[in-house]
């Protein structure tokens, strides 16, 4: 099996994956940042599945403002770190966390009503797939190859001589 | 550290993406917000909470319940008194399905300063059920054999009348004549002459009469009033209301109690002013199916829709009514129709106009009902500028040819298929509603309202308002004037259906324009 850092195509694909996930998060964050009317209230209040109580509790008037802000800034953090390629492990980690929260709020479990979805899902949906993609970013950081990391901590190009 | 050109490209490659995405997001985000606030600013709709009523202070109000059937038991629950059987059933349902919140909602209901002091029911089993459930050391409760005995006892401050329709007015009049407050179910009366008699009694009495159209307490209806008053819809020329039911319960084929017999039911008292017929369990439990005791679709269900709209629009009694229909879905011995269409004309009414003065005036109210199909046709108000769907949810769509919104439609800030206003206080609280009939009422906003995200029984709010007014004064949402409109409109529809003729109202003399040789009340009651 090819090691990722030895296979340039694979490595570039991971870079692309990282950039696109970053792009996705960043756009979601900026849209919310510039629309003062945006709130997660409806999304949380209609939550389903075993953790419904937790999500509904977040819609409490005293909490929802903070929840909205935390959500936007988490999205922003993930978006910036993944697109720029710096602190990307932290970004991927935060991405996994917030995607897990999204996944569990409206889990595509049999019996749950699928709200505002464009396809059909059974346990696995696009959120879960993006979550796994974030796990790949976490395990195979590429910021030092393409990203701000490259400027500050360029990766050591000693791999070719590493073989025994 | 020395950076090559290649290093810089690889290092800063993400920056243009950030720039582009940020720009696109900022444009789209602020556009979304701006469009919404522009529409909302133009509409200027403010959903209002029902005005709080002062609490009942001092001694508890002593309540007598007359008629402890399905509705009577619901009304008692609104007062805070549930039967043991109901509590057990609801506990069971909640255990089976955590989404079934009836018991939790009942327990969370604010306690009213009332005491259930008397019950009057001609069926021993039901009277006994009230005694068994509500009687305790600190709450003695008395069974009265007749309503007159209860009203004249001096031990009852207020009565709740949940009997068959033909008993509504006689009991309410008796109560008001003795200055006992009365809450009477809809339709307010069974005949036209009773409607005038009850109005006279209410006007003369020191006691307060409340008619049981609890939806007037629903938040969405108060918001709908605001929407219409602000001219959001423009001139409404047509209103479409419906009854769509397709089950036995919805067709009034209620269960017949196994202990019902001539020994347990005071049949003579049940009949009252109705024609003398031998003891008949079917008539007793399913009285809504006969004109002798009930009022058919026009009195039983259209009254809900008529009053819902009269509450929002205050359009009053129609100038003319034409109704037709038949017994097409439940040919089971009933004599009230199970399919009915009613057209009510309001030629002088207008909700305001965005067009040339004088161009628009007049409105038709259509009620269309079947007990043989449950497709949920919504209540729709059709205005020149917008269409509103009215229920527990409210949705307003702009009309593609609206005058008022022409500029916004042209600029594509509005779209005919996209609602410009949506109000759904219940959206966040899916709950299990037990039967098709209760879903029917819930969809129309007749059962629940949502205050600060909490589900509240609108009947509770309605009764609370009435009880508070008996002690503290204040206006009633559905007093005698609203009840008068409702009863007359229903009776005009009933008479029209039976005669197959157009029935007209003279607002100046406040009378139904007579038809030679026809006694309207006789027409209503017979057959």
Short mmCIF file of N, CA and C in Angstrom, two decimals, chain B residues 253-346:
data_model
loop_
_atom_site.label_atom_id
_atom_site.label_comp_id
_atom_site.label_asym_id
_atom_site.label_seq_id
_atom_site.Cartn_x
_atom_site.Cartn_y
_atom_site.Cartn_z
N UNK B 253 -70.52 9.17 15.48
CA UNK B 253 -70.97 7.86 15.93
C UNK B 253 -70.16 7.46 17.16
N UNK B 254 -70.46 8.11 18.25
CA UNK B 254 -69.72 7.88 19.48
C UNK B 254 -70.12 6.54 20.10
N UNK B 255 -69.28 6.08 21.03
CA UNK B 255 -69.55 4.81 21.71
C UNK B 255 -70.84 4.89 22.52
N UNK B 256 -71.55 3.77 22.55
CA UNK B 256 -72.75 3.69 23.40
C UNK B 256 -72.35 2.95 24.67
N UNK B 257 -72.56 3.60 25.80
CA UNK B 257 -72.11 3.03 27.07
C UNK B 257 -72.89 1.77 27.40
N UNK B 258 -72.19 0.75 27.89
CA UNK B 258 -72.86 -0.53 28.16
C UNK B 258 -73.88 -0.45 29.29
N UNK B 259 -73.68 0.50 30.19
CA UNK B 259 -74.63 0.60 31.31
C UNK B 259 -75.80 1.53 31.01
N UNK B 260 -75.90 1.96 29.76
CA UNK B 260 -76.99 2.88 29.42
C UNK B 260 -78.30 2.11 29.30
N UNK B 261 -79.29 2.52 30.07
CA UNK B 261 -80.64 1.95 29.93
C UNK B 261 -81.64 2.92 30.56
N UNK B 262 -82.89 2.55 30.48
CA UNK B 262 -83.93 3.47 30.97
C UNK B 262 -83.81 3.73 32.47
N UNK B 263 -83.16 2.80 33.16
CA UNK B 263 -82.97 2.98 34.59
C UNK B 263 -81.85 3.96 34.92
N UNK B 264 -80.84 4.05 34.05
CA UNK B 264 -79.68 4.91 34.35
C UNK B 264 -79.75 6.26 33.65
N UNK B 265 -80.67 6.40 32.70
CA UNK B 265 -80.78 7.67 31.97
C UNK B 265 -82.15 8.29 32.19
N UNK B 266 -82.16 9.56 32.57
CA UNK B 266 -83.42 10.29 32.73
C UNK B 266 -83.84 10.78 31.34
N UNK B 267 -84.55 9.91 30.62
CA UNK B 267 -84.85 10.15 29.21
C UNK B 267 -85.73 11.39 29.01
N UNK B 268 -86.74 11.56 29.90
CA UNK B 268 -87.63 12.72 29.77
C UNK B 268 -86.85 14.02 29.84
N UNK B 269 -85.91 14.05 30.77
CA UNK B 269 -85.14 15.27 30.93
C UNK B 269 -84.21 15.50 29.74
N UNK B 270 -83.66 14.40 29.21
CA UNK B 270 -82.82 14.53 28.01
C UNK B 270 -83.62 15.16 26.88
N UNK B 271 -84.87 14.66 26.67
CA UNK B 271 -85.68 15.15 25.56
C UNK B 271 -86.00 16.63 25.68
N UNK B 272 -86.37 17.06 26.88
CA UNK B 272 -86.70 18.47 27.05
C UNK B 272 -87.71 18.94 26.04
N UNK B 273 -87.34 19.94 25.23
CA UNK B 273 -88.27 20.49 24.25
C UNK B 273 -88.27 19.71 22.93
N UNK B 274 -87.49 18.62 22.89
CA UNK B 274 -87.43 17.83 21.65
C UNK B 274 -88.69 16.97 21.52
N UNK B 275 -89.01 16.56 20.29
CA UNK B 275 -90.21 15.73 20.11
C UNK B 275 -90.14 14.45 20.94
N UNK B 276 -91.29 14.05 21.44
CA UNK B 276 -91.40 12.86 22.27
C UNK B 276 -91.10 11.60 21.44
N UNK B 277 -90.06 10.88 21.80
CA UNK B 277 -89.80 9.58 21.15
C UNK B 277 -89.45 8.59 22.26
N UNK B 278 -89.67 7.29 22.02
CA UNK B 278 -89.32 6.32 23.05
C UNK B 278 -87.81 6.32 23.31
N UNK B 279 -87.44 5.79 24.48
CA UNK B 279 -86.02 5.73 24.87
C UNK B 279 -85.18 5.17 23.72
N UNK B 280 -84.08 5.86 23.43
CA UNK B 280 -83.25 5.48 22.29
C UNK B 280 -81.79 5.83 22.61
N UNK B 281 -80.99 4.78 22.82
CA UNK B 281 -79.58 5.00 23.19
C UNK B 281 -78.82 5.70 22.09
N UNK B 282 -79.18 5.35 20.86
CA UNK B 282 -78.53 5.95 19.71
C UNK B 282 -78.72 7.47 19.73
N UNK B 283 -79.95 7.89 19.99
CA UNK B 283 -80.23 9.32 20.08
C UNK B 283 -79.48 9.95 21.25
N UNK B 284 -79.40 9.23 22.34
CA UNK B 284 -78.79 9.82 23.54
C UNK B 284 -77.29 10.06 23.33
N UNK B 285 -76.58 9.05 22.85
CA UNK B 285 -75.13 9.20 22.74
C UNK B 285 -74.69 9.86 21.44
N UNK B 286 -75.53 9.76 20.42
CA UNK B 286 -75.13 10.28 19.11
C UNK B 286 -76.08 11.39 18.67
N UNK B 287 -76.48 12.23 19.64
CA UNK B 287 -77.50 13.25 19.41
C UNK B 287 -77.13 14.22 18.30
N UNK B 288 -75.85 14.36 17.99
CA UNK B 288 -75.46 15.33 16.96
C UNK B 288 -76.00 14.96 15.58
N UNK B 289 -76.51 13.75 15.46
CA UNK B 289 -76.98 13.28 14.16
C UNK B 289 -78.43 13.65 13.86
N UNK B 290 -79.11 14.27 14.82
CA UNK B 290 -80.52 14.64 14.60
C UNK B 290 -80.77 16.11 14.89
N UNK B 291 -81.56 16.71 14.04
CA UNK B 291 -81.88 18.13 14.21
C UNK B 291 -82.61 18.40 15.52
N UNK B 292 -83.32 17.37 16.05
CA UNK B 292 -84.09 17.58 17.28
C UNK B 292 -83.19 17.98 18.45
N UNK B 293 -81.93 17.52 18.42
CA UNK B 293 -81.03 17.81 19.55
C UNK B 293 -79.77 18.58 19.11
N UNK B 294 -79.37 18.31 17.88
CA UNK B 294 -78.14 18.93 17.39
C UNK B 294 -78.43 19.94 16.31
N UNK B 295 -77.40 20.38 15.61
CA UNK B 295 -77.57 21.44 14.62
C UNK B 295 -76.88 21.10 13.31
N UNK B 296 -76.54 19.84 13.12
CA UNK B 296 -75.93 19.45 11.86
C UNK B 296 -74.57 20.07 11.65
N UNK B 297 -74.05 19.93 10.44
CA UNK B 297 -72.73 20.48 10.13
C UNK B 297 -72.70 21.99 10.30
N UNK B 298 -73.82 22.65 9.96
CA UNK B 298 -73.82 24.11 10.01
C UNK B 298 -73.71 24.63 11.44
N UNK B 299 -74.37 23.97 12.39
CA UNK B 299 -74.30 24.44 13.77
C UNK B 299 -73.13 23.83 14.52
N UNK B 300 -72.83 22.60 14.17
CA UNK B 300 -71.84 21.86 14.95
C UNK B 300 -70.41 22.21 14.56
N UNK B 301 -70.14 22.28 13.28
CA UNK B 301 -68.75 22.48 12.83
C UNK B 301 -68.53 23.78 12.06
N UNK B 302 -69.50 24.20 11.26
CA UNK B 302 -69.31 25.45 10.54
C UNK B 302 -69.15 26.61 11.52
N UNK B 303 -69.82 26.51 12.67
CA UNK B 303 -69.73 27.59 13.65
C UNK B 303 -68.28 27.84 14.06
N UNK B 304 -67.48 26.77 14.14
CA UNK B 304 -66.05 26.94 14.44
C UNK B 304 -65.40 27.82 13.39
N UNK B 305 -65.67 27.48 12.12
CA UNK B 305 -65.00 28.19 11.03
C UNK B 305 -65.53 29.61 10.90
N UNK B 306 -66.83 29.74 11.04
CA UNK B 306 -67.42 31.08 10.95
C UNK B 306 -66.83 31.97 12.06
N UNK B 307 -66.81 31.46 13.29
CA UNK B 307 -66.33 32.30 14.39
C UNK B 307 -64.82 32.55 14.29
N UNK B 308 -64.07 31.55 13.79
CA UNK B 308 -62.64 31.77 13.57
C UNK B 308 -62.42 33.00 12.70
N UNK B 309 -63.22 33.08 11.64
CA UNK B 309 -63.06 34.20 10.71
C UNK B 309 -63.68 35.47 11.26
N UNK B 310 -64.79 35.33 11.99
CA UNK B 310 -65.42 36.51 12.57
C UNK B 310 -64.48 37.11 13.62
N UNK B 311 -63.70 36.26 14.25
CA UNK B 311 -62.71 36.72 15.23
C UNK B 311 -61.59 37.50 14.54
N UNK B 312 -61.17 37.03 13.37
CA UNK B 312 -60.08 37.70 12.65
C UNK B 312 -60.59 38.95 11.92
N UNK B 313 -61.76 38.84 11.28
CA UNK B 313 -62.22 39.91 10.38
C UNK B 313 -63.33 40.77 10.98
N UNK B 314 -64.05 40.22 11.95
CA UNK B 314 -65.20 40.92 12.52
C UNK B 314 -66.19 41.33 11.43
N UNK B 315 -66.56 40.38 10.58
CA UNK B 315 -67.41 40.70 9.44
C UNK B 315 -68.90 40.63 9.76
N UNK B 316 -69.23 40.03 10.92
CA UNK B 316 -70.62 40.03 11.35
C UNK B 316 -71.49 39.01 10.62
N UNK B 317 -72.80 39.25 10.67
CA UNK B 317 -73.77 38.31 10.09
C UNK B 317 -73.84 38.54 8.58
N UNK B 318 -73.83 37.45 7.80
CA UNK B 318 -73.88 37.62 6.34
C UNK B 318 -75.21 38.21 5.88
N UNK B 319 -75.17 38.97 4.79
CA UNK B 319 -76.41 39.52 4.23
C UNK B 319 -77.28 38.42 3.64
N UNK B 320 -76.61 37.37 3.13
CA UNK B 320 -77.38 36.28 2.53
C UNK B 320 -76.61 34.98 2.66
N UNK B 321 -77.37 33.89 2.79
CA UNK B 321 -76.75 32.57 2.92
C UNK B 321 -77.47 31.60 1.98
N UNK B 322 -76.67 30.81 1.30
CA UNK B 322 -77.27 29.73 0.52
C UNK B 322 -76.50 28.44 0.81
N UNK B 323 -77.25 27.38 1.13
CA UNK B 323 -76.59 26.12 1.50
C UNK B 323 -77.22 24.96 0.75
N UNK B 324 -76.39 23.96 0.47
CA UNK B 324 -76.91 22.72 -0.11
C UNK B 324 -76.04 21.56 0.32
N UNK B 325 -76.59 20.37 0.21
CA UNK B 325 -75.83 19.19 0.63
C UNK B 325 -76.75 18.00 0.76
N UNK B 326 -76.35 17.00 1.51
CA UNK B 326 -77.20 15.82 1.67
C UNK B 326 -76.55 14.80 2.58
N UNK B 327 -77.22 13.67 2.72
CA UNK B 327 -76.67 12.56 3.50
C UNK B 327 -76.07 11.58 2.50
N UNK B 328 -74.77 11.70 2.28
CA UNK B 328 -74.11 10.94 1.22
C UNK B 328 -73.05 9.97 1.73
N UNK B 329 -72.64 10.12 2.96
CA UNK B 329 -71.53 9.27 3.42
C UNK B 329 -71.92 8.39 4.61
N UNK B 330 -72.94 8.77 5.34
CA UNK B 330 -73.34 8.03 6.53
C UNK B 330 -74.85 7.86 6.56
N UNK B 331 -75.34 7.04 5.66
CA UNK B 331 -76.79 6.83 5.59
C UNK B 331 -77.18 5.82 6.67
N UNK B 332 -77.18 6.31 7.91
CA UNK B 332 -77.36 5.39 9.05
C UNK B 332 -78.54 5.78 9.91
N UNK B 333 -79.49 6.49 9.34
CA UNK B 333 -80.66 6.89 10.11
C UNK B 333 -80.60 8.31 10.60
N UNK B 334 -79.49 9.00 10.40
CA UNK B 334 -79.37 10.39 10.82
C UNK B 334 -80.23 11.26 9.92
N UNK B 335 -80.59 12.45 10.38
CA UNK B 335 -81.30 13.35 9.48
C UNK B 335 -80.56 14.67 9.25
N UNK B 336 -79.35 14.80 9.79
CA UNK B 336 -78.55 15.99 9.46
C UNK B 336 -77.63 15.62 8.30
N UNK B 337 -77.29 16.58 7.45
CA UNK B 337 -76.44 16.25 6.30
C UNK B 337 -75.01 15.90 6.73
N UNK B 338 -74.34 15.08 5.91
CA UNK B 338 -72.93 14.78 6.18
C UNK B 338 -72.04 15.38 5.09
N UNK B 339 -72.68 15.95 4.08
CA UNK B 339 -71.95 16.75 3.09
C UNK B 339 -72.71 18.06 2.99
N UNK B 340 -72.01 19.17 3.12
CA UNK B 340 -72.70 20.46 3.13
C UNK B 340 -71.80 21.54 2.54
N UNK B 341 -72.40 22.38 1.71
CA UNK B 341 -71.69 23.56 1.20
C UNK B 341 -72.52 24.78 1.51
N UNK B 342 -71.88 25.77 2.10
CA UNK B 342 -72.58 27.00 2.48
C UNK B 342 -71.86 28.18 1.85
N UNK B 343 -72.60 29.04 1.20
CA UNK B 343 -72.04 30.30 0.70
C UNK B 343 -72.66 31.43 1.49
N UNK B 344 -71.81 32.23 2.09
CA UNK B 344 -72.31 33.40 2.82
C UNK B 344 -71.84 34.65 2.09
N UNK B 345 -72.76 35.57 1.88
CA UNK B 345 -72.42 36.80 1.15
C UNK B 345 -72.28 37.99 2.09
N UNK B 346 -71.19 38.72 1.88
CA UNK B 346 -70.94 39.95 2.65
C UNK B 346 -70.67 41.07 1.63
#
